[in-house]
mmCIF file of C-alpha atoms and ligand atoms in Angstrom:
data_model
loop_
_atom_site.group_PDB
_atom_site.id
_atom_site.type_symbol
_atom_site.label_atom_id
_atom_site.label_comp_id
_atom_site.label_asym_id
_atom_site.label_seq_id
_atom_site.Cartn_x
_atom_site.Cartn_y
_atom_site.Cartn_z
ATOM 1 C CA MET A 106 0.520 -8.731 -5.673
ATOM 2 C CA PRO A 107 2.025 -5.709 -3.906
ATOM 3 C CA GLU A 108 0.082 -3.953 -1.137
ATOM 4 C CA GLY A 109 0.548 -0.503 0.388
ATOM 5 C CA PRO A 110 3.796 -1.254 2.246
ATOM 6 C CA GLU A 111 5.469 -2.712 -0.873
ATOM 7 C CA ILE A 112 4.342 0.255 -3.008
ATOM 8 C CA ARG A 113 5.660 2.693 -0.389
ATOM 9 C CA ILE A 114 9.013 0.898 -0.294
ATOM 10 C CA ALA A 115 9.270 1.242 -4.097
ATOM 11 C CA ALA A 116 8.309 4.924 -3.756
ATOM 12 C CA ASP A 117 11.043 5.430 -1.146
ATOM 13 C CA ARG A 118 13.671 4.074 -3.553
ATOM 14 C CA VAL A 119 12.511 6.480 -6.257
ATOM 15 C CA ALA A 120 12.291 9.391 -3.770
ATOM 16 C CA GLU A 121 15.845 8.759 -2.582
ATOM 17 C CA VAL A 122 17.310 9.591 -6.000
ATOM 18 C CA LEU A 123 14.779 12.173 -7.269
ATOM 19 C CA VAL A 124 13.569 14.402 -4.416
ATOM 20 C CA GLY A 125 15.381 17.745 -4.382
ATOM 21 C CA HIS A 126 16.802 17.223 -7.884
ATOM 22 C CA ALA A 127 15.970 18.770 -11.245
ATOM 23 C CA VAL A 128 14.978 16.111 -13.756
ATOM 24 C CA GLU A 129 14.719 15.425 -17.450
ATOM 25 C CA VAL A 130 11.562 13.558 -18.349
ATOM 26 C CA GLU A 131 10.847 11.112 -21.171
ATOM 27 C CA PHE A 132 7.619 9.295 -21.999
ATOM 28 C CA PRO A 133 8.615 6.606 -24.521
ATOM 29 C CA GLY A 134 5.371 4.695 -23.904
ATOM 30 C CA PHE A 135 2.983 7.640 -23.999
ATOM 31 C CA PRO A 136 3.233 9.877 -27.089
ATOM 32 C CA LYS A 137 0.328 12.022 -25.819
ATOM 33 C CA LEU A 138 2.273 13.008 -22.699
ATOM 34 C CA ARG A 139 5.223 14.402 -24.670
ATOM 35 C CA ARG A 140 3.570 17.845 -24.716
ATOM 36 C CA HIS A 141 4.344 18.099 -20.958
ATOM 37 C CA ARG A 142 8.060 17.466 -21.411
ATOM 38 C CA LYS A 143 9.011 21.084 -21.857
ATOM 39 C CA ARG A 144 7.329 22.265 -18.646
ATOM 40 C CA LEU A 145 8.591 19.280 -16.644
ATOM 41 C CA SER A 146 12.176 19.299 -17.838
ATOM 42 C CA GLY A 147 14.329 21.134 -15.345
ATOM 43 C CA ALA A 148 11.529 21.051 -12.724
ATOM 44 C CA VAL A 149 12.606 19.878 -9.265
ATOM 45 C CA VAL A 150 10.882 16.837 -7.705
ATOM 46 C CA THR A 151 9.478 17.924 -4.322
ATOM 47 C CA ALA A 152 7.899 14.685 -3.043
ATOM 48 C CA ILE A 153 6.804 11.175 -3.957
ATOM 49 C CA ASP A 154 3.435 10.378 -2.397
ATOM 50 C CA THR A 155 1.392 7.195 -2.606
ATOM 51 C CA ARG A 156 -2.334 6.550 -2.576
ATOM 52 C CA GLY A 157 -2.695 2.794 -2.451
ATOM 53 C CA LYS A 158 -1.161 1.498 -5.688
ATOM 54 C CA ALA A 159 -0.911 4.943 -7.231
ATOM 55 C CA MET A 160 2.315 6.946 -7.028
ATOM 56 C CA LEU A 161 2.330 10.743 -7.224
ATOM 57 C CA THR A 162 5.599 12.386 -8.255
ATOM 58 C CA ARG A 163 5.254 16.070 -7.406
ATOM 59 C CA PHE A 164 7.215 18.826 -9.189
ATOM 60 C CA ASP A 165 7.901 22.418 -8.156
ATOM 61 C CA CYS A 166 6.285 23.653 -11.404
ATOM 62 C CA GLY A 167 2.884 22.620 -10.012
ATOM 63 C CA LEU A 168 2.467 19.465 -12.086
ATOM 64 C CA THR A 169 2.199 15.934 -10.707
ATOM 65 C CA LEU A 170 3.040 12.703 -12.486
ATOM 66 C CA TYR A 171 0.377 10.119 -11.637
ATOM 67 C CA SER A 172 1.244 6.469 -12.206
ATOM 68 C CA HIS A 173 -0.754 3.412 -11.215
ATOM 69 C CA ASN A 174 1.183 0.173 -11.335
ATOM 70 C CA GLN A 175 -1.854 -2.120 -11.693
ATOM 71 C CA LEU A 176 -0.611 -5.693 -11.965
ATOM 72 C CA TYR A 177 2.564 -5.379 -13.990
ATOM 73 C CA GLY A 178 4.043 -1.911 -13.582
ATOM 74 C CA ARG A 179 7.441 -1.747 -11.958
ATOM 75 C CA TRP A 180 9.895 1.021 -11.036
ATOM 76 C CA TYR A 181 13.648 0.554 -11.299
ATOM 77 C CA VAL A 182 16.332 2.924 -10.037
ATOM 78 C CA ARG A 183 19.656 2.791 -11.881
ATOM 79 C CA PRO A 184 22.799 4.906 -12.306
ATOM 80 C CA ARG A 185 22.124 7.232 -15.237
ATOM 81 C CA GLY A 186 22.964 5.674 -18.571
ATOM 82 C CA THR A 187 22.323 2.098 -17.462
ATOM 83 C CA ARG A 188 19.174 0.013 -17.885
ATOM 84 C CA PRO A 189 17.862 -3.040 -16.049
ATOM 85 C CA GLN A 190 17.864 -6.377 -17.839
ATOM 86 C CA THR A 191 14.189 -6.877 -18.477
ATOM 87 C CA GLY A 192 11.880 -7.899 -21.273
ATOM 88 C CA ARG A 193 9.409 -5.235 -20.162
ATOM 89 C CA SER A 194 8.795 -2.034 -22.114
ATOM 90 C CA LEU A 195 9.919 1.336 -20.770
ATOM 91 C CA ARG A 196 7.011 3.761 -20.294
ATOM 92 C CA VAL A 197 8.423 6.692 -18.288
ATOM 93 C CA ALA A 198 11.996 7.797 -17.529
ATOM 94 C CA LEU A 199 13.033 10.494 -15.042
ATOM 95 C CA HIS A 200 16.735 11.390 -15.114
ATOM 96 C CA THR A 201 18.821 13.402 -12.675
ATOM 97 C CA GLU A 202 22.516 14.007 -13.305
ATOM 98 C CA ALA A 203 23.424 10.810 -11.468
ATOM 99 C CA HIS A 204 20.395 8.510 -11.615
ATOM 100 C CA SER A 205 17.413 7.350 -13.619
ATOM 101 C CA ALA A 206 14.049 6.279 -12.225
ATOM 102 C CA LEU A 207 12.470 4.059 -14.862
ATOM 103 C CA LEU A 208 8.863 2.889 -14.952
ATOM 104 C CA TYR A 209 8.231 -0.253 -16.966
ATOM 105 C CA SER A 210 4.984 -1.867 -18.136
ATOM 106 C CA ALA A 211 2.562 0.539 -16.418
ATOM 107 C CA SER A 212 -0.378 1.502 -18.617
ATOM 108 C CA ASP A 213 -2.072 4.085 -16.412
ATOM 109 C CA VAL A 214 0.036 7.261 -16.379
ATOM 110 C CA ALA A 215 -1.040 10.924 -16.465
ATOM 111 C CA VAL A 216 0.395 14.398 -15.920
ATOM 112 C CA LEU A 217 -1.995 16.414 -13.731
ATOM 113 C CA ASP A 218 -2.304 20.008 -12.528
ATOM 114 C CA ALA A 219 -4.175 20.928 -9.324
ATOM 115 C CA ASP A 220 -7.597 20.651 -11.002
ATOM 116 C CA GLY A 221 -6.640 17.378 -12.619
ATOM 117 C CA LEU A 222 -5.658 15.928 -9.230
ATOM 118 C CA GLU A 223 -9.080 16.804 -7.804
ATOM 119 C CA THR A 224 -11.073 15.310 -10.647
ATOM 120 C CA HIS A 225 -8.957 12.263 -11.496
ATOM 121 C CA PRO A 226 -11.331 9.244 -11.335
ATOM 122 C CA PHE A 227 -9.076 7.056 -9.164
ATOM 123 C CA LEU A 228 -7.858 9.821 -6.834
ATOM 124 C CA ALA A 229 -11.384 11.220 -6.398
ATOM 125 C CA ARG A 230 -12.726 7.961 -4.982
ATOM 126 C CA VAL A 231 -9.741 6.457 -3.162
ATOM 127 C CA GLY A 232 -9.593 6.745 0.656
ATOM 128 C CA PRO A 233 -6.666 8.006 2.763
ATOM 129 C CA ASP A 234 -3.441 6.001 2.489
ATOM 130 C CA ILE A 235 -2.712 3.790 5.500
ATOM 131 C CA LEU A 236 0.938 4.858 5.404
ATOM 132 C CA ASP A 237 0.184 8.584 5.360
ATOM 133 C CA ARG A 238 2.048 9.878 8.424
ATOM 134 C CA ALA A 239 -0.671 12.480 9.010
ATOM 135 C CA LEU A 240 -3.344 9.798 9.430
ATOM 136 C CA THR A 241 -4.101 9.056 13.108
ATOM 137 C CA TRP A 242 -5.990 6.190 14.717
ATOM 138 C CA ARG A 243 -8.633 8.701 15.825
ATOM 139 C CA ASP A 244 -9.199 9.712 12.162
ATOM 140 C CA LEU A 245 -9.626 6.036 11.379
ATOM 141 C CA ALA A 246 -12.011 5.393 14.278
ATOM 142 C CA ARG A 247 -14.163 8.278 12.996
ATOM 143 C CA ARG A 248 -14.028 6.922 9.453
ATOM 144 C CA LEU A 249 -15.206 3.485 10.646
ATOM 145 C CA ASP A 250 -18.242 5.231 12.145
ATOM 146 C CA GLU A 251 -19.215 7.129 8.971
ATOM 147 C CA PRO A 252 -22.590 6.183 7.391
ATOM 148 C CA ALA A 253 -20.906 4.921 4.206
ATOM 149 C CA PHE A 254 -18.793 2.393 6.126
ATOM 150 C CA ARG A 255 -20.349 1.544 9.508
ATOM 151 C CA GLY A 256 -22.902 -0.941 8.153
ATOM 152 C CA ARG A 257 -20.499 -2.980 6.013
ATOM 153 C CA ALA A 258 -18.863 -6.266 6.987
ATOM 154 C CA LEU A 259 -15.181 -5.762 7.828
ATOM 155 C CA GLY A 260 -14.120 -8.531 5.422
ATOM 156 C CA ALA A 261 -15.471 -6.496 2.465
ATOM 157 C CA LEU A 262 -14.698 -3.045 3.874
ATOM 158 C CA TYR A 263 -11.020 -3.869 4.383
ATOM 159 C CA LEU A 264 -10.511 -4.589 0.676
ATOM 160 C CA ASP A 265 -12.327 -1.433 -0.449
ATOM 161 C CA GLN A 266 -9.729 1.154 -1.524
ATOM 162 C CA GLY A 267 -12.442 3.798 -1.164
ATOM 163 C CA PHE A 268 -12.359 3.140 2.576
ATOM 164 C CA LEU A 269 -8.592 2.967 2.970
ATOM 165 C CA ALA A 270 -5.923 2.868 0.284
ATOM 166 C CA GLY A 271 -3.094 0.377 0.553
ATOM 167 C CA ILE A 272 -4.733 -2.545 2.350
ATOM 168 C CA GLY A 273 -4.633 -5.745 0.345
ATOM 169 C CA ASN A 274 -5.322 -9.347 1.071
ATOM 170 C CA TYR A 275 -2.620 -10.222 3.604
ATOM 171 C CA LEU A 276 -3.084 -7.016 5.604
ATOM 172 C CA ARG A 277 -6.850 -7.619 5.779
ATOM 173 C CA SER A 278 -6.377 -11.008 7.480
ATOM 174 C CA GLU A 279 -3.594 -9.795 9.767
ATOM 175 C CA ILE A 280 -5.342 -6.591 10.925
ATOM 176 C CA LEU A 281 -8.605 -8.402 11.748
ATOM 177 C CA HIS A 282 -6.637 -11.048 13.628
ATOM 178 C CA PHE A 283 -4.720 -8.563 15.782
ATOM 179 C CA ALA A 284 -7.955 -6.644 16.406
ATOM 180 C CA GLY A 285 -9.586 -9.912 17.557
ATOM 181 C CA LEU A 286 -12.493 -9.553 15.104
ATOM 182 C CA ARG A 287 -14.238 -11.852 12.643
ATOM 183 C CA PRO A 288 -14.806 -10.647 9.051
ATOM 184 C CA GLU A 289 -18.621 -10.754 9.343
ATOM 185 C CA VAL A 290 -18.622 -8.070 12.047
ATOM 186 C CA ARG A 291 -19.770 -4.562 11.054
ATOM 187 C CA PRO A 292 -18.311 -1.392 12.612
ATOM 188 C CA ARG A 293 -21.750 -0.348 13.942
ATOM 189 C CA GLU A 294 -21.808 -3.535 16.068
ATOM 190 C CA LEU A 295 -18.557 -2.622 17.837
ATOM 191 C CA ALA A 296 -18.250 -1.021 21.259
ATOM 192 C CA VAL A 297 -16.217 2.200 21.216
ATOM 193 C CA ARG A 298 -13.314 0.361 22.837
ATOM 194 C CA GLU A 299 -13.361 -2.350 20.130
ATOM 195 C CA ARG A 300 -13.590 0.208 17.337
ATOM 196 C CA ASN A 301 -10.647 2.134 18.765
ATOM 197 C CA ARG A 302 -8.625 -1.072 19.028
ATOM 198 C CA LEU A 303 -9.388 -1.895 15.383
ATOM 199 C CA ALA A 304 -8.345 1.622 14.328
ATOM 200 C CA ARG A 305 -5.067 1.359 16.286
ATOM 201 C CA GLU A 306 -4.238 -2.115 14.941
ATOM 202 C CA THR A 307 -5.023 -1.030 11.364
ATOM 203 C CA LEU A 308 -2.325 1.621 11.526
ATOM 204 C CA ALA A 309 0.099 -0.375 13.671
ATOM 205 C CA ILE A 310 0.086 -3.525 11.510
ATOM 206 C CA SER A 311 0.339 -1.567 8.237
ATOM 207 C CA ARG A 312 3.262 0.517 9.537
ATOM 208 C CA ARG A 313 4.995 -2.517 11.014
ATOM 209 C CA SER A 314 4.784 -4.313 7.671
ATOM 210 C CA TYR A 315 6.290 -1.271 5.952
ATOM 211 C CA GLU A 316 9.097 -0.851 8.490
ATOM 212 C CA THR A 317 10.018 -4.551 8.640
ATOM 213 C CA ARG A 318 9.696 -5.168 4.874
ATOM 214 C CA GLY A 319 6.631 -7.346 5.187
ATOM 215 C CA LEU A 320 6.457 -8.823 8.704
ATOM 216 C CA THR A 321 3.207 -8.400 10.634
ATOM 217 C CA ASN A 322 4.061 -10.512 13.699
ATOM 218 C CA PRO A 323 5.326 -8.443 16.662
ATOM 219 C CA PRO A 324 9.154 -8.238 16.898
ATOM 220 C CA ALA A 325 9.344 -10.264 20.142
ATOM 221 C CA ARG A 326 7.361 -13.121 18.575
ATOM 222 C CA VAL A 327 9.500 -13.018 15.426
ATOM 223 C CA ARG A 328 12.679 -13.274 17.541
ATOM 224 C CA LYS A 329 11.261 -16.232 19.459
ATOM 225 C CA LEU A 330 10.158 -18.076 16.325
ATOM 226 C CA LYS A 331 13.502 -17.394 14.622
ATOM 227 C CA ALA A 332 15.382 -18.661 17.677
ATOM 228 C CA ALA A 333 13.328 -21.865 17.417
ATOM 229 C CA GLY A 334 14.551 -22.290 13.835
ATOM 230 C CA ALA A 335 11.509 -20.995 11.924
ATOM 231 C CA ARG A 336 12.024 -19.746 8.374
ATOM 232 C CA ARG A 337 10.553 -16.469 7.062
ATOM 233 C CA GLY A 338 7.455 -18.227 5.720
ATOM 234 C CA ALA A 339 6.718 -19.491 9.232
ATOM 235 C CA TYR A 340 7.322 -16.293 11.232
ATOM 236 C CA ARG A 341 6.228 -13.590 8.776
ATOM 237 C CA PHE A 342 2.459 -13.622 9.400
ATOM 238 C CA ALA A 343 0.215 -14.487 12.357
ATOM 239 C CA VAL A 344 -2.530 -16.108 10.264
ATOM 240 C CA PHE A 345 -2.217 -15.383 6.535
ATOM 241 C CA GLY A 346 -1.325 -18.500 4.542
ATOM 242 C CA ARG A 347 -1.209 -20.601 7.747
ATOM 243 C CA ALA A 348 -4.375 -22.752 7.399
ATOM 244 C CA GLY A 349 -4.250 -25.786 9.700
ATOM 245 C CA GLN A 350 -1.204 -24.549 11.605
ATOM 246 C CA PRO A 351 -1.370 -23.568 15.298
ATOM 247 C CA CYS A 352 -2.119 -19.947 16.198
ATOM 248 C CA HIS A 353 1.036 -18.293 17.575
ATOM 249 C CA ALA A 354 -1.036 -16.903 20.484
ATOM 250 C CA CYS A 355 -3.324 -19.807 21.496
ATOM 251 C CA GLU A 356 -2.362 -22.852 19.360
ATOM 252 C CA THR A 357 -5.859 -23.250 17.869
ATOM 253 C CA ALA A 358 -5.674 -24.337 14.201
ATOM 254 C CA ILE A 359 -5.898 -21.394 11.775
ATOM 255 C CA GLU A 360 -8.874 -21.526 9.400
ATOM 256 C CA ARG A 361 -9.152 -20.403 5.793
ATOM 257 C CA LEU A 362 -12.337 -18.797 4.418
ATOM 258 C CA THR A 363 -13.189 -17.099 1.127
ATOM 259 C CA ILE A 364 -14.584 -13.586 1.520
ATOM 260 C CA GLY A 365 -15.017 -11.141 -1.344
ATOM 261 C CA SER A 366 -13.697 -13.962 -3.591
ATOM 262 C CA ARG A 367 -10.295 -13.672 -1.855
ATOM 263 C CA ARG A 368 -8.874 -15.988 0.786
ATOM 264 C CA LEU A 369 -9.015 -14.859 4.385
ATOM 265 C CA TYR A 370 -7.346 -16.546 7.371
ATOM 266 C CA LEU A 371 -8.359 -16.350 11.016
ATOM 267 C CA CYS A 372 -7.970 -17.935 14.417
ATOM 268 C CA PRO A 373 -11.471 -19.046 15.516
ATOM 269 C CA SER A 374 -10.439 -18.731 19.144
ATOM 270 C CA CYS A 375 -8.668 -15.313 19.168
ATOM 271 C CA GLN A 376 -11.285 -13.855 16.785
ATOM 272 C CA SER A 377 -14.725 -14.544 18.161
HETATM 273 ZN ZN1 ZN B 160 -5.492 -17.830 18.471
#
C-alpha cells in the first residue's frame, strides 16, 4: 500500500518526461472524458502535484487532470510507442514526442477547471500534503493546535487524510516513535516544546522516507546496521514491523498494537 513518499516518487517519474512538454491525451478507460481531449491536446504540462494519493497534472490551458490511484492504479513511463507488459487495463495516456505516461487500473479520474478543483469532494476535505515544500513545521504545529485536531488521539489523527495527506501506516508508527509519543496522547496534552518536536519529526521523517526511497532510520544508524550485516528489512524502519525485536535506540522489545484497525508499533521505553 503506497504512502505519500511512494506516490511522490511515481509523480516525479511522470513529471520528468511531461513537465515543459506539449502532450496528446487519450482516455481509453473514460469515454465521458473524451470531450476534454481537444482542449488538452497540445497543452503544455506545467507541474505534477500530489495530495496524498491523488495526483494533479496541471496544464497551461487552465485544466488539471485529477487521478486517484486508490488500491490498484499505477503509472508507467515508457518511450513513446511502447507499452508495459501488464494484464491491467489502460485508463489514461499522455504522450509527448518522446515518451508516454500511462495510467493503468485507476477508476477515479477527472478533468477539472479552477472551480472544479475547489469543489472536488476529495480535494475539498484533504489536508496539506506532507511533501509539499511550502509546508513548514510551524504550519504543522499550528495545525496540531486547531480545534478540529487538538482533542484527537495521535494514533487516529495520523491516519486522517483530512489532517495531513500522505501519511499512511508505516509513517504513523515511525513519526510517533521519533517524536517520543504514544498513540493515545492528544495534541492538547502536549507542552509547546513537545508539540514543536512532533511537528518537526512529522516533516523530517516523511521527507527522509521520500529522499531515501523508504528508509525512516537516520542515515548514521542505517550505515551502522548495514556495516553489521543487516538487510534492508532490518535497517529500514525504527519500529514498524519489528515486534519483539530490540529498539535500535534502547534495546527494549518493540510492541505491536492495533489502533484504528491498523497495526501500530512502538518502543514502550522511548515512547512514554
Ligand atoms: Zn527504545
